[in-house]
Amino acid sequence: LLPRLQALFQKLGYMESSSSDLFDQFLKTGMGAKPLIAGYESQLLEFAVQEPETWEQIKGDIVMVYPTPTVWSSHVFIALDEAGALGIDALLDEEVQRLAWENHGFRTGVYDAPTDTAQFGVAGVAEEVTQVAPMPGAPVMEAIIAALS
């Protein structure tokens, strides 16, 4: 699989260093330069909330697609001291989770947390993300990164 992956990446040429950089370039250069990008659902939802006038102008050109299966991008938070424990408490707070969803499009992973997708005005946003495959473990990811570096 790694040789096929390497060949694919070689054909792609220069790639942005982060999904945020890629999304910003897509917004700046438009569909002519970047007709297809892969990014995070939250990037588009946050943009629609924070830049409503611009979103109105470009929304007809954007189609949201979810690969099947897709993956969750999880970020572990470990408290190393009392301040870190307070950070965990804040992230578990229902109001903080509501704001994370409504203002930034972050799904909290809490099963019964409300996720009204209509509020964003973004066509094609999945009500639920149900077909999820686990991310590869650290050794596999390290091998992929090493092969593509």
Tab-separated table of N, CA and C in Angstrom:
chain	number	residue	atom	x	y	z
A	1	LEU	N	0.822	-1.203	0.000
A	1	LEU	CA	0.000	0.000	0.000
A	1	LEU	C	0.865	1.266	0.000
A	2	LEU	N	1.979	1.254	0.726
A	2	LEU	CA	2.832	2.444	0.777
A	2	LEU	C	3.351	2.874	-0.596
A	3	PRO	N	3.788	1.959	-1.468
A	3	PRO	CA	4.224	2.405	-2.802
A	3	PRO	C	3.104	3.104	-3.587
A	4	ARG	N	1.885	2.609	-3.481
A	4	ARG	CA	0.757	3.255	-4.164
A	4	ARG	C	0.495	4.642	-3.583
A	5	LEU	N	0.585	4.738	-2.267
A	5	LEU	CA	0.383	6.018	-1.597
A	5	LEU	C	1.477	7.017	-1.987
A	6	GLN	N	2.721	6.549	-2.055
A	6	GLN	CA	3.828	7.412	-2.474
A	6	GLN	C	3.618	7.914	-3.904
A	7	ALA	N	3.203	7.042	-4.796
A	7	ALA	CA	2.966	7.437	-6.190
A	7	ALA	C	1.860	8.489	-6.275
A	8	LEU	N	0.818	8.310	-5.498
A	8	LEU	CA	-0.281	9.268	-5.477
A	8	LEU	C	0.209	10.635	-5.006
A	9	PHE	N	0.965	10.658	-3.931
A	9	PHE	CA	1.453	11.930	-3.402
A	9	PHE	C	2.438	12.593	-4.355
A	10	GLN	N	3.237	11.816	-5.074
A	10	GLN	CA	4.162	12.396	-6.050
A	10	GLN	C	3.402	13.085	-7.178
A	11	LYS	N	2.282	12.528	-7.580
A	11	LYS	CA	1.472	13.132	-8.640
A	11	LYS	C	0.795	14.421	-8.172
A	12	LEU	N	0.542	14.516	-6.879
A	12	LEU	CA	-0.130	15.699	-6.352
A	12	LEU	C	0.745	16.938	-6.401
A	13	GLY	N	2.042	16.769	-6.318
A	13	GLY	CA	2.931	17.927	-6.299
A	13	GLY	C	2.873	18.639	-4.956
A	14	TYR	N	3.119	19.969	-4.986
A	14	TYR	CA	3.155	20.746	-3.746
A	14	TYR	C	1.816	20.676	-3.034
A	15	MET	N	1.888	20.457	-1.738
A	15	MET	CA	0.676	20.444	-0.921
A	15	MET	C	0.846	21.422	0.230
A	16	GLU	N	-0.252	22.037	0.626
A	16	GLU	CA	-0.228	22.927	1.783
A	16	GLU	C	0.177	22.127	3.013
A	17	SER	N	0.736	22.818	3.994
A	17	SER	CA	1.247	22.120	5.175
A	17	SER	C	0.171	21.769	6.188
A	18	SER	N	-1.010	22.351	6.055
A	18	SER	CA	-2.091	22.037	6.993
A	18	SER	C	-3.431	22.179	6.287
A	19	SER	N	-4.459	21.592	6.876
A	19	SER	CA	-5.797	21.722	6.292
A	19	SER	C	-6.264	23.170	6.360
A	20	SER	N	-5.828	23.898	7.368
A	20	SER	CA	-6.187	25.306	7.486
A	20	SER	C	-5.586	26.117	6.338
A	21	ASP	N	-4.306	25.857	6.023
A	21	ASP	CA	-3.668	26.550	4.898
A	21	ASP	C	-4.379	26.222	3.586
A	22	LEU	N	-4.723	24.955	3.404
A	22	LEU	CA	-5.414	24.532	2.185
A	22	LEU	C	-6.765	25.228	2.065
A	23	PHE	N	-7.525	25.271	3.150
A	23	PHE	CA	-8.837	25.902	3.134
A	23	PHE	C	-8.706	27.395	2.846
A	24	ASP	N	-7.734	28.058	3.465
A	24	ASP	CA	-7.511	29.484	3.209
A	24	ASP	C	-7.160	29.734	1.745
A	25	GLN	N	-6.308	28.888	1.170
A	25	GLN	CA	-5.946	29.031	-0.245
A	25	GLN	C	-7.159	28.808	-1.146
A	26	PHE	N	-7.994	27.851	-0.794
A	26	PHE	CA	-9.221	27.604	-1.552
A	26	PHE	C	-10.097	28.854	-1.547
A	27	LEU	N	-10.236	29.491	-0.380
A	27	LEU	CA	-11.063	30.688	-0.285
A	27	LEU	C	-10.462	31.856	-1.062
A	28	LYS	N	-9.142	31.966	-1.072
A	28	LYS	CA	-8.479	33.083	-1.752
A	28	LYS	C	-8.430	32.910	-3.264
A	29	THR	N	-8.185	31.679	-3.721
A	29	THR	CA	-7.967	31.467	-5.153
A	29	THR	C	-9.184	30.922	-5.877
A	30	GLY	N	-10.132	30.386	-5.138
A	30	GLY	CA	-11.368	29.925	-5.741
A	30	GLY	C	-11.287	28.551	-6.370
A	31	MET	N	-12.403	28.179	-6.973
A	31	MET	CA	-12.536	26.840	-7.527
A	31	MET	C	-11.656	26.614	-8.744
A	32	GLY	N	-11.294	27.658	-9.458
A	32	GLY	CA	-10.442	27.477	-10.625
A	32	GLY	C	-9.103	26.879	-10.256
A	33	ALA	N	-8.532	27.345	-9.152
A	33	ALA	CA	-7.225	26.850	-8.712
A	33	ALA	C	-7.347	25.575	-7.891
A	34	LYS	N	-8.430	25.455	-7.141
A	34	LYS	CA	-8.606	24.296	-6.259
A	34	LYS	C	-10.047	23.784	-6.390
A	35	PRO	N	-10.334	23.037	-7.447
A	35	PRO	CA	-11.708	22.574	-7.653
A	35	PRO	C	-12.159	21.511	-6.652
A	36	LEU	N	-11.202	20.858	-6.003
A	36	LEU	CA	-11.545	19.817	-5.036
A	36	LEU	C	-10.537	19.865	-3.903
A	37	ILE	N	-11.035	19.982	-2.679
A	37	ILE	CA	-10.150	19.919	-1.519
A	37	ILE	C	-10.755	18.974	-0.492
A	38	ALA	N	-9.912	18.451	0.362
A	38	ALA	CA	-10.364	17.651	1.498
A	38	ALA	C	-10.042	18.443	2.748
A	39	GLY	N	-11.038	18.674	3.556
A	39	GLY	CA	-10.839	19.436	4.785
A	39	GLY	C	-11.754	18.918	5.866
A	40	TYR	N	-11.826	19.676	6.920
A	40	TYR	CA	-12.683	19.302	8.042
A	40	TYR	C	-14.049	19.957	7.891
A	41	GLU	N	-15.075	19.226	8.241
A	41	GLU	CA	-16.431	19.751	8.243
A	41	GLU	C	-16.485	21.060	9.025
A	42	SER	N	-15.825	21.094	10.168
A	42	SER	CA	-15.877	22.271	11.040
A	42	SER	C	-15.309	23.521	10.361
A	43	GLN	N	-14.352	23.368	9.463
A	43	GLN	CA	-13.786	24.540	8.785
A	43	GLN	C	-14.854	25.265	7.971
A	44	LEU	N	-15.645	24.508	7.245
A	44	LEU	CA	-16.677	25.112	6.411
A	44	LEU	C	-17.808	25.677	7.269
A	45	LEU	N	-18.205	24.950	8.309
A	45	LEU	CA	-19.285	25.425	9.172
A	45	LEU	C	-18.871	26.700	9.902
A	46	GLU	N	-17.656	26.725	10.412
A	46	GLU	CA	-17.160	27.919	11.099
A	46	GLU	C	-17.108	29.106	10.135
A	47	PHE	N	-16.646	28.876	8.920
A	47	PHE	CA	-16.581	29.946	7.926
A	47	PHE	C	-17.976	30.505	7.646
A	48	ALA	N	-18.966	29.635	7.499
A	48	ALA	CA	-20.333	30.084	7.224
A	48	ALA	C	-20.868	30.958	8.356
A	49	VAL	N	-20.479	30.642	9.593
A	49	VAL	CA	-20.918	31.425	10.754
A	49	VAL	C	-20.159	32.748	10.836
A	50	GLN	N	-18.857	32.710	10.653
A	50	GLN	CA	-18.030	33.894	10.877
A	50	GLN	C	-17.989	34.853	9.691
A	51	GLU	N	-18.266	34.361	8.491
A	51	GLU	CA	-18.223	35.196	7.283
A	51	GLU	C	-19.513	35.024	6.477
A	52	PRO	N	-20.663	35.415	7.057
A	52	PRO	CA	-21.946	35.123	6.394
A	52	PRO	C	-22.114	35.781	5.021
A	53	GLU	N	-21.597	37.006	4.841
A	53	GLU	CA	-21.751	37.655	3.533
A	53	GLU	C	-20.953	36.923	2.457
A	54	THR	N	-19.718	36.579	2.784
A	54	THR	CA	-18.887	35.848	1.823
A	54	THR	C	-19.474	34.472	1.561
A	55	TRP	N	-19.963	33.815	2.616
A	55	TRP	CA	-20.565	32.497	2.454
A	55	TRP	C	-21.736	32.564	1.474
A	56	GLU	N	-22.565	33.593	1.584
A	56	GLU	CA	-23.703	33.736	0.674
A	56	GLU	C	-23.246	33.809	-0.779
A	57	GLN	N	-22.098	34.426	-1.022
A	57	GLN	CA	-21.596	34.580	-2.388
A	57	GLN	C	-21.042	33.281	-2.965
A	58	ILE	N	-20.470	32.425	-2.127
A	58	ILE	CA	-19.785	31.233	-2.656
A	58	ILE	C	-20.516	29.925	-2.419
A	59	LYS	N	-21.566	29.943	-1.603
A	59	LYS	CA	-22.173	28.672	-1.190
A	59	LYS	C	-22.724	27.845	-2.350
A	60	GLY	N	-23.112	28.476	-3.426
A	60	GLY	CA	-23.625	27.733	-4.571
A	60	GLY	C	-22.568	26.918	-5.295
A	61	ASP	N	-21.303	27.229	-5.042
A	61	ASP	CA	-20.201	26.533	-5.705
A	61	ASP	C	-19.593	25.420	-4.857
A	62	ILE	N	-20.102	25.228	-3.654
A	62	ILE	CA	-19.483	24.272	-2.731
A	62	ILE	C	-20.428	23.112	-2.458
A	63	VAL	N	-19.887	21.910	-2.529
A	63	VAL	CA	-20.646	20.698	-2.234
A	63	VAL	C	-19.929	19.961	-1.110
A	64	MET	N	-20.656	19.664	-0.067
A	64	MET	CA	-20.104	18.921	1.068
A	64	MET	C	-20.235	17.428	0.773
A	65	VAL	N	-19.130	16.711	0.872
A	65	VAL	CA	-19.109	15.271	0.611
A	65	VAL	C	-18.454	14.578	1.800
A	66	TYR	N	-19.043	13.491	2.236
A	66	TYR	CA	-18.476	12.702	3.330
A	66	TYR	C	-18.018	11.360	2.773
A	67	PRO	N	-16.725	11.059	2.825
A	67	PRO	CA	-16.283	9.734	2.377
A	67	PRO	C	-16.855	8.654	3.289
A	68	THR	N	-17.068	7.487	2.721
A	68	THR	CA	-17.589	6.363	3.496
A	68	THR	C	-16.615	5.206	3.419
A	69	PRO	N	-16.056	4.767	4.510
A	69	PRO	CA	-16.212	5.385	5.832
A	69	PRO	C	-15.360	6.639	5.935
A	70	THR	N	-15.657	7.435	6.939
A	70	THR	CA	-14.848	8.610	7.231
A	70	THR	C	-14.096	8.353	8.531
A	71	VAL	N	-13.354	9.329	8.999
A	71	VAL	CA	-12.617	9.177	10.257
A	71	VAL	C	-12.900	10.371	11.157
A	72	TRP	N	-12.845	10.141	12.448
A	72	TRP	CA	-12.878	11.224	13.428
A	72	TRP	C	-11.448	11.675	13.647
A	73	SER	N	-11.248	12.957	13.731
A	73	SER	CA	-9.938	13.482	14.116
A	73	SER	C	-10.037	13.837	15.592
A	74	SER	N	-9.559	12.949	16.434
A	74	SER	CA	-9.649	13.148	17.882
A	74	SER	C	-8.361	13.759	18.406
A	75	HIS	N	-8.509	14.558	19.430
A	75	HIS	CA	-7.360	15.196	20.061
A	75	HIS	C	-7.449	14.939	21.564
A	76	VAL	N	-6.498	14.204	22.077
A	76	VAL	CA	-6.502	13.835	23.490
A	76	VAL	C	-6.051	15.027	24.325
A	77	PHE	N	-6.738	15.255	25.427
A	77	PHE	CA	-6.401	16.330	26.367
A	77	PHE	C	-6.050	15.662	27.687
A	78	ILE	N	-4.818	15.833	28.132
A	78	ILE	CA	-4.358	15.228	29.384
A	78	ILE	C	-4.003	16.345	30.348
A	79	ALA	N	-4.589	16.300	31.532
A	79	ALA	CA	-4.293	17.308	32.552
A	79	ALA	C	-3.022	16.924	33.292
A	80	LEU	N	-2.032	17.794	33.238
A	80	LEU	CA	-0.776	17.560	33.947
A	80	LEU	C	-0.735	18.291	35.283
A	81	ASP	N	-1.680	19.214	35.479
A	81	ASP	CA	-1.733	19.945	36.745
A	81	ASP	C	-3.165	20.430	36.970
A	82	GLU	N	-3.366	21.219	38.013
A	82	GLU	CA	-4.702	21.699	38.363
A	82	GLU	C	-5.298	22.580	37.260
A	83	ALA	N	-4.471	23.397	36.643
A	83	ALA	CA	-4.963	24.244	35.551
A	83	ALA	C	-5.450	23.381	34.386
A	84	GLY	N	-4.739	22.298	34.106
A	84	GLY	CA	-5.167	21.379	33.055
A	84	GLY	C	-6.479	20.701	33.397
A	85	ALA	N	-6.650	20.351	34.681
A	85	ALA	CA	-7.911	19.739	35.126
A	85	ALA	C	-9.065	20.715	34.934
A	86	LEU	N	-8.814	21.999	35.183
A	86	LEU	CA	-9.848	23.009	34.940
A	86	LEU	C	-10.171	23.100	33.447
A	87	GLY	N	-9.148	22.923	32.615
A	87	GLY	CA	-9.373	22.912	31.171
A	87	GLY	C	-10.276	21.767	30.751
A	88	ILE	N	-10.059	20.594	31.335
A	88	ILE	CA	-10.925	19.445	31.040
A	88	ILE	C	-12.349	19.737	31.474
A	89	ASP	N	-12.502	20.290	32.687
A	89	ASP	CA	-13.842	20.637	33.173
A	89	ASP	C	-14.531	21.601	32.211
A	90	ALA	N	-13.782	22.573	31.712
A	90	ALA	CA	-14.363	23.542	30.777
A	90	ALA	C	-14.816	22.855	29.492
A	91	LEU	N	-13.997	21.955	28.963
A	91	LEU	CA	-14.355	21.266	27.720
A	91	LEU	C	-15.561	20.347	27.884
A	92	LEU	N	-15.792	19.867	29.089
A	92	LEU	CA	-16.936	18.995	29.351
A	92	LEU	C	-18.210	19.775	29.671
A	93	ASP	N	-18.100	21.079	29.830
A	93	ASP	CA	-19.236	21.925	30.155
A	93	ASP	C	-20.211	21.978	28.971
A	94	GLU	N	-21.494	21.787	29.245
A	94	GLU	CA	-22.497	21.759	28.174
A	94	GLU	C	-22.552	23.072	27.397
A	95	GLU	N	-22.384	24.193	28.082
A	95	GLU	CA	-22.421	25.493	27.403
A	95	GLU	C	-21.222	25.651	26.466
A	96	VAL	N	-20.057	25.233	26.904
A	96	VAL	CA	-18.863	25.295	26.056
A	96	VAL	C	-19.049	24.387	24.842
A	97	GLN	N	-19.605	23.201	25.052
A	97	GLN	CA	-19.838	22.285	23.933
A	97	GLN	C	-20.867	22.853	22.961
A	98	ARG	N	-21.884	23.519	23.491
A	98	ARG	CA	-22.884	24.155	22.625
A	98	ARG	C	-22.224	25.242	21.775
A	99	LEU	N	-21.396	26.076	22.400
A	99	LEU	CA	-20.700	27.134	21.668
A	99	LEU	C	-19.734	26.559	20.634
A	100	ALA	N	-19.068	25.462	20.984
A	100	ALA	CA	-18.142	24.820	20.043
A	100	ALA	C	-18.888	24.372	18.792
A	101	TRP	N	-20.099	23.850	18.966
A	101	TRP	CA	-20.897	23.420	17.821
A	101	TRP	C	-21.452	24.620	17.054
A	102	GLU	N	-22.135	25.520	17.756
A	102	GLU	CA	-22.845	26.599	17.080
A	102	GLU	C	-21.920	27.622	16.423
A	103	ASN	N	-20.766	27.886	17.014
A	103	ASN	CA	-19.871	28.913	16.487
A	103	ASN	C	-18.736	28.368	15.636
A	104	HIS	N	-18.406	27.086	15.825
A	104	HIS	CA	-17.221	26.546	15.160
A	104	HIS	C	-17.446	25.211	14.448
A	105	GLY	N	-18.649	24.638	14.566
A	105	GLY	CA	-18.940	23.392	13.868
A	105	GLY	C	-18.243	22.166	14.424
A	106	PHE	N	-17.806	22.237	15.685
A	106	PHE	CA	-17.152	21.081	16.302
A	106	PHE	C	-18.196	20.159	16.909
A	107	ARG	N	-18.267	18.938	16.399
A	107	ARG	CA	-19.132	17.930	17.011
A	107	ARG	C	-18.437	17.457	18.281
A	108	THR	N	-19.173	17.421	19.369
A	108	THR	CA	-18.551	17.137	20.664
A	108	THR	C	-18.337	15.656	20.915
A	109	GLY	N	-18.990	14.809	20.169
A	109	GLY	CA	-18.889	13.379	20.428
A	109	GLY	C	-19.849	12.915	21.507
A	110	VAL	N	-20.596	13.846	22.089
A	110	VAL	CA	-21.607	13.496	23.086
A	110	VAL	C	-22.862	13.109	22.318
A	111	TYR	N	-23.298	11.867	22.498
A	111	TYR	CA	-24.358	11.305	21.662
A	111	TYR	C	-25.638	12.137	21.673
A	112	ASP	N	-26.076	12.592	22.848
A	112	ASP	CA	-27.363	13.283	22.910
A	112	ASP	C	-27.234	14.806	22.829
A	113	ALA	N	-26.042	15.312	22.529
A	113	ALA	CA	-25.873	16.761	22.389
A	113	ALA	C	-26.590	17.222	21.122
A	114	PRO	N	-27.341	18.329	21.219
A	114	PRO	CA	-28.053	18.804	20.028
A	114	PRO	C	-27.087	19.288	18.951
A	115	THR	N	-27.341	18.854	17.717
A	115	THR	CA	-26.531	19.291	16.580
A	115	THR	C	-27.473	19.648	15.434
A	116	ASP	N	-28.067	20.829	15.526
A	116	ASP	CA	-28.972	21.308	14.487
A	116	ASP	C	-28.139	21.804	13.311
A	117	THR	N	-28.043	20.994	12.286
A	117	THR	CA	-27.195	21.354	11.146
A	117	THR	C	-27.796	22.474	10.303
A	118	ALA	N	-29.113	22.657	10.360
A	118	ALA	CA	-29.771	23.684	9.547
A	118	ALA	C	-29.318	25.090	9.924
A	119	GLN	N	-28.877	25.276	11.155
A	119	GLN	CA	-28.484	26.614	11.612
A	119	GLN	C	-27.332	27.210	10.804
A	120	PHE	N	-26.533	26.367	10.151
A	120	PHE	CA	-25.363	26.854	9.427
A	120	PHE	C	-25.689	27.342	8.017
A	121	GLY	N	-26.804	26.903	7.464
A	121	GLY	CA	-27.130	27.274	6.095
A	121	GLY	C	-26.175	26.677	5.077
A	122	VAL	N	-25.609	25.520	5.413
A	122	VAL	CA	-24.666	24.830	4.531
A	122	VAL	C	-25.348	23.560	4.032
A	123	ALA	N	-25.556	23.464	2.734
A	123	ALA	CA	-26.223	22.296	2.161
A	123	ALA	C	-25.349	21.056	2.304
A	124	GLY	N	-25.992	19.942	2.597
A	124	GLY	CA	-25.295	18.663	2.602
A	124	GLY	C	-24.616	18.280	3.897
A	125	VAL	N	-24.762	19.083	4.954
A	125	VAL	CA	-24.136	18.727	6.231
A	125	VAL	C	-24.889	17.540	6.822
A	126	ALA	N	-24.159	16.508	7.175
A	126	ALA	CA	-24.770	15.296	7.720
A	126	ALA	C	-25.357	15.563	9.100
A	127	GLU	N	-26.589	15.104	9.304
A	127	GLU	CA	-27.195	15.198	10.638
A	127	GLU	C	-26.381	14.388	11.637
A	128	GLU	N	-25.963	13.215	11.222
A	128	GLU	CA	-25.130	12.339	12.045
A	128	GLU	C	-24.012	11.794	11.172
A	129	VAL	N	-22.871	11.562	11.789
A	129	VAL	CA	-21.765	10.904	11.094
A	129	VAL	C	-21.720	9.495	11.662
A	130	THR	N	-22.160	8.530	10.860
A	130	THR	CA	-22.373	7.187	11.397
A	130	THR	C	-21.383	6.143	10.904
A	131	GLN	N	-20.813	6.321	9.746
A	131	GLN	CA	-19.907	5.304	9.199
A	131	GLN	C	-18.471	5.778	9.372
A	132	VAL	N	-17.909	5.451	10.537
A	132	VAL	CA	-16.599	5.956	10.927
A	132	VAL	C	-15.625	4.802	11.104
A	133	ALA	N	-14.454	4.935	10.508
A	133	ALA	CA	-13.375	3.960	10.693
A	133	ALA	C	-12.350	4.579	11.641
A	134	PRO	N	-11.687	3.776	12.439
A	134	PRO	CA	-10.677	4.338	13.341
A	134	PRO	C	-9.456	4.823	12.564
A	135	MET	N	-8.812	5.843	13.094
A	135	MET	CA	-7.549	6.312	12.516
A	135	MET	C	-6.502	5.235	12.755
A	136	PRO	N	-5.531	5.121	11.874
A	136	PRO	CA	-4.439	4.168	12.126
A	136	PRO	C	-3.705	4.539	13.413
A	137	GLY	N	-3.128	3.545	14.061
A	137	GLY	CA	-2.367	3.785	15.280
A	137	GLY	C	-1.085	4.558	14.996
A	138	ALA	N	-0.436	5.005	16.061
A	138	ALA	CA	0.775	5.826	15.941
A	138	ALA	C	1.872	5.161	15.111
A	139	PRO	N	2.172	3.874	15.307
A	139	PRO	CA	3.240	3.271	14.490
A	139	PRO	C	2.935	3.295	12.987
A	140	VAL	N	1.684	3.065	12.630
A	140	VAL	CA	1.298	3.091	11.215
A	140	VAL	C	1.395	4.514	10.671
A	141	MET	N	0.900	5.485	11.426
A	141	MET	CA	0.981	6.877	10.981
A	141	MET	C	2.435	7.319	10.826
A	142	GLU	N	3.293	6.914	11.752
A	142	GLU	CA	4.713	7.260	11.655
A	142	GLU	C	5.344	6.640	10.406
A	143	ALA	N	4.961	5.409	10.083
A	143	ALA	CA	5.493	4.753	8.882
A	143	ALA	C	5.023	5.478	7.619
A	144	ILE	N	3.776	5.895	7.599
A	144	ILE	CA	3.250	6.630	6.443
A	144	ILE	C	3.973	7.966	6.297
A	145	ILE	N	4.122	8.681	7.401
A	145	ILE	CA	4.808	9.979	7.358
A	145	ILE	C	6.242	9.809	6.880
A	146	ALA	N	6.924	8.803	7.393
A	146	ALA	CA	8.314	8.557	6.979
A	146	ALA	C	8.388	8.235	5.488
A	147	ALA	N	7.436	7.454	4.989
A	147	ALA	CA	7.446	7.070	3.576
A	147	ALA	C	7.145	8.254	2.664
A	148	LEU	N	6.391	9.221	3.156
A	148	LEU	CA	5.994	10.357	2.330
A	148	LEU	C	6.886	11.577	2.519
A	149	SER	N	7.819	11.494	3.447
A	149	SER	CA	8.705	12.647	3.714
A	149	SER	C	9.853	12.699	2.725
